Amino acid sequence: ETGVTQTPRHLVMGMTNKKSLKCEQHLGHNAMYWYKQSAKKPLELMFVYNFKEQTENNSVPSRFSPECPNSSHLFLHLHTLQPEDSALYLCASSQDLRDTQYFGPGTRLTVL
Amino acid sequence: DQQVKQNSPSLSVQEGRISILNCDYTNSMFDYFLWYKKYPAEGPTFLISISSIKDKNEDGRFTVFLNKSAKHLSLHIVPSQPGDSAVYFCAAKPASGGYQKVTFGIGTKLQVIP
C-alpha cells in the first residue's frame, strides 16, 4: 500500500451504533488530520495530530473521538451520531505541520 | 463566513482550450495558496501552490496566478484535457508560525468536453 489509505470506504450506521474509521499513512509523515466534507460545504478541519499528540480540536462534538496510537495510524471513533453527521470523512497526513497535506480517499458515512 | 471563495460551482471547457478557475480570499493573513484536484471516489490530490512573494507559479500545463492586492488567485490549465475533469479546490493558509490551518474553498467542478 502506498500513500494514505482509509477503511472502510463506505459506512452506514444507526444513531445508536458505535463504529470506527481507520486511516493509515505509508509516507513516513509526522502529522495527521481528520476533515469532514459535507455536501456543498468546504472541507472542515476536525482534528490535528503531530507526533501522536493532538494539537488541534476544531470544536468537534464529543460524539467524535479521535485516537492516534502512532504516527502512521489515526482512528475516528463514532458513537451516537446524528443524521447531520452524514458526510465524507477525509484523513490527511503531512511531513510536519507546515508541509503540504496528502489525502486519503475518504469514508462516505451515512447515519440513519 | 467563507474566507476562501470559489464562486463558480462548475465550468465546462472544450478540449484543447484554456480552463481558468478563480478563487478569492478575505483573510489578509493568508500568504500561501494551494490548489487540489479531486476525482470522484478519491481524496483531494495536491496540484500546485504559490507563495505570496510570487505572482505566478508554473508546472507543466498548470499555472497559478496570484494578485495580492485584489486577494484573488486563479488556476490556468492549458491545453485542457478530458482527464482534467475533476473538482478543483482552492486553499489558503498563513505561512508563519507552527501549525497553519489550511482553509479550503467549496470547489469548482471542471468538465473538459472532448
XYZ file of N, CA and C in Angstrom, chain A residues 29-94:
198
model
N 5.171 10.330 7.376
C 4.821 11.665 7.877
C 4.627 11.673 9.380
N 4.722 12.867 9.947
C 4.577 13.006 11.395
C 3.252 13.627 11.828
N 2.547 14.244 10.913
C 1.292 14.904 11.247
C 0.141 14.220 10.511
N -1.001 14.101 11.196
C -2.195 13.512 10.591
C -3.417 14.328 10.959
N -4.410 14.285 10.083
C -5.572 15.172 10.191
C -6.865 14.403 9.881
N -7.945 14.818 10.524
C -9.284 14.413 10.108
C -10.030 15.646 9.609
N -10.675 15.484 8.433
C -11.529 16.515 7.866
C -12.912 15.926 7.625
N -13.895 16.815 7.617
C -15.260 16.445 7.249
C -15.653 17.257 6.026
N -16.233 16.583 5.037
C -16.740 17.302 3.881
C -18.219 16.988 3.721
N -19.054 17.983 4.003
C -20.492 17.854 3.813
C -20.842 18.405 2.438
N -22.007 18.014 1.962
C -22.444 18.462 0.635
C -22.499 19.982 0.582
N -21.943 20.534 -0.505
C -21.979 21.966 -0.769
C -21.312 22.804 0.329
N -20.375 22.209 1.043
C -19.617 22.945 2.057
C -18.132 22.708 1.858
N -17.299 23.636 2.324
C -15.850 23.413 2.212
C -15.382 22.295 3.145
N -14.203 21.771 2.876
C -13.600 20.832 3.818
C -13.460 21.509 5.178
N -13.834 20.770 6.207
C -13.855 21.327 7.549
C -12.884 20.535 8.417
N -11.856 21.204 8.919
C -10.870 20.532 9.768
C -11.520 20.119 11.083
N -11.223 18.867 11.495
C -11.757 18.370 12.764
C -10.644 18.272 13.814
N -9.630 17.482 13.509
C -8.552 17.211 14.470
C -7.204 17.217 13.761
N -6.173 17.593 14.551
C -4.797 17.532 14.066
C -3.947 16.812 15.097
N -3.121 15.908 14.622
C -2.164 15.220 15.482
C -0.764 15.429 14.930
N 0.179 15.672 15.825
C 1.572 15.815 15.437
C 2.410 14.945 16.372
N 3.160 14.006 15.808
C 3.915 13.048 16.623
C 3.013 12.417 17.689
N 1.850 11.981 17.284
C 0.849 11.271 18.099
C 0.122 12.172 19.097
N 0.500 13.419 19.197
C -0.139 14.302 20.160
C -1.173 15.188 19.463
N -2.351 15.315 20.068
C -3.371 16.158 19.465
C -3.001 17.619 19.643
N -2.958 18.335 18.543
C -2.604 19.751 18.599
C -3.774 20.652 18.264
N -4.837 20.083 17.722
C -5.971 20.916 17.342
C -7.255 20.098 17.447
N -8.245 20.696 18.088
C -9.596 20.149 18.113
C -10.493 21.306 17.726
N -11.029 21.223 16.521
C -11.742 22.372 15.977
C -13.196 22.385 16.445
N -13.377 22.399 17.782
C -14.725 22.455 18.376
C -15.623 21.335 17.876
N -15.064 20.130 17.860
C -15.807 18.976 17.360
C -16.612 18.361 18.509
N -17.880 17.988 18.258
C -18.691 17.361 19.318
C -18.039 16.093 19.843
N -18.302 15.800 21.107
C -17.637 14.674 21.763
C -18.083 13.317 21.218
N -19.123 13.284 20.396
C -19.526 12.010 19.798
C -18.505 11.543 18.752
N -17.566 12.423 18.414
C -16.425 12.066 17.582
C -15.195 12.020 18.486
N -14.528 10.873 18.524
C -13.386 10.716 19.415
C -12.191 10.200 18.623
N -11.155 11.014 18.456
C -10.000 10.560 17.688
C -9.017 9.781 18.558
N -8.216 8.968 17.868
C -7.151 8.229 18.556
C -5.976 8.099 17.607
N -4.785 8.369 18.094
C -3.586 8.272 17.268
C -2.536 7.450 18.013
N -2.527 6.142 17.814
C -1.604 5.286 18.578
C -0.150 5.437 18.151
N 0.078 5.830 16.896
C 1.432 6.090 16.416
C 1.337 7.025 15.214
N 2.458 7.457 14.718
C 2.450 8.469 13.654
C 1.868 7.962 12.347
N 1.695 6.642 12.200
C 1.203 6.099 10.939
C -0.294 5.808 10.952
N -0.903 5.779 12.129
C -2.296 5.365 12.235
C -3.128 6.426 12.945
N -4.328 6.595 12.447
C -5.268 7.541 13.036
C -6.660 6.927 12.962
N -7.376 6.995 14.070
C -8.728 6.470 14.124
C -9.697 7.589 14.470
N -10.941 7.395 14.045
C -12.018 8.287 14.467
C -13.141 7.396 14.974
N -13.339 7.420 16.284
C -14.375 6.600 16.904
C -15.679 7.388 16.927
N -16.743 6.706 16.509
C -18.040 7.356 16.340
C -19.068 6.708 17.265
N -19.852 7.518 17.962
C -20.928 6.948 18.781
C -22.053 7.944 18.932
N -23.260 7.419 18.893
C -24.496 8.210 18.983
C -24.466 9.395 18.033
N -24.185 9.096 16.768
C -24.150 10.164 15.775
C -25.557 10.600 15.384
N -25.620 11.744 14.712
C -26.865 12.312 14.227
C -26.892 12.224 12.699
N -28.084 12.237 12.109
C -28.145 12.201 10.636
C -27.338 13.320 9.970
N -27.237 14.477 10.612
C -26.476 15.584 10.012
C -24.967 15.346 10.018
N -24.544 14.258 10.679
C -23.125 13.884 10.643
C -22.782 13.095 9.381
N -23.788 12.772 8.588
C -23.535 12.081 7.320
C -22.689 12.980 6.439
N -21.563 12.452 5.974
C -20.617 13.260 5.196
C -19.498 12.361 4.706
N -18.571 12.964 3.963
C -17.332 12.282 3.579
C -16.274 12.668 4.608
N -15.665 11.676 5.239
C -14.625 11.941 6.231
C -13.274 11.615 5.605
N -12.437 12.637 5.553
C -11.143 12.517 4.905
C -10.025 12.571 5.921
N -9.070 11.703 5.728
C -7.856 11.711 6.526
C -6.734 12.294 5.659
N -5.816 12.993 6.271
C -4.663 13.529 5.544
C -3.422 13.418 6.415
N -2.273 13.475 5.784
C -1.023 13.495 6.539
C -0.061 14.466 5.873
N 0.922 14.916 6.649
C 1.961 15.789 6.119
C 3.254 15.527 6.883
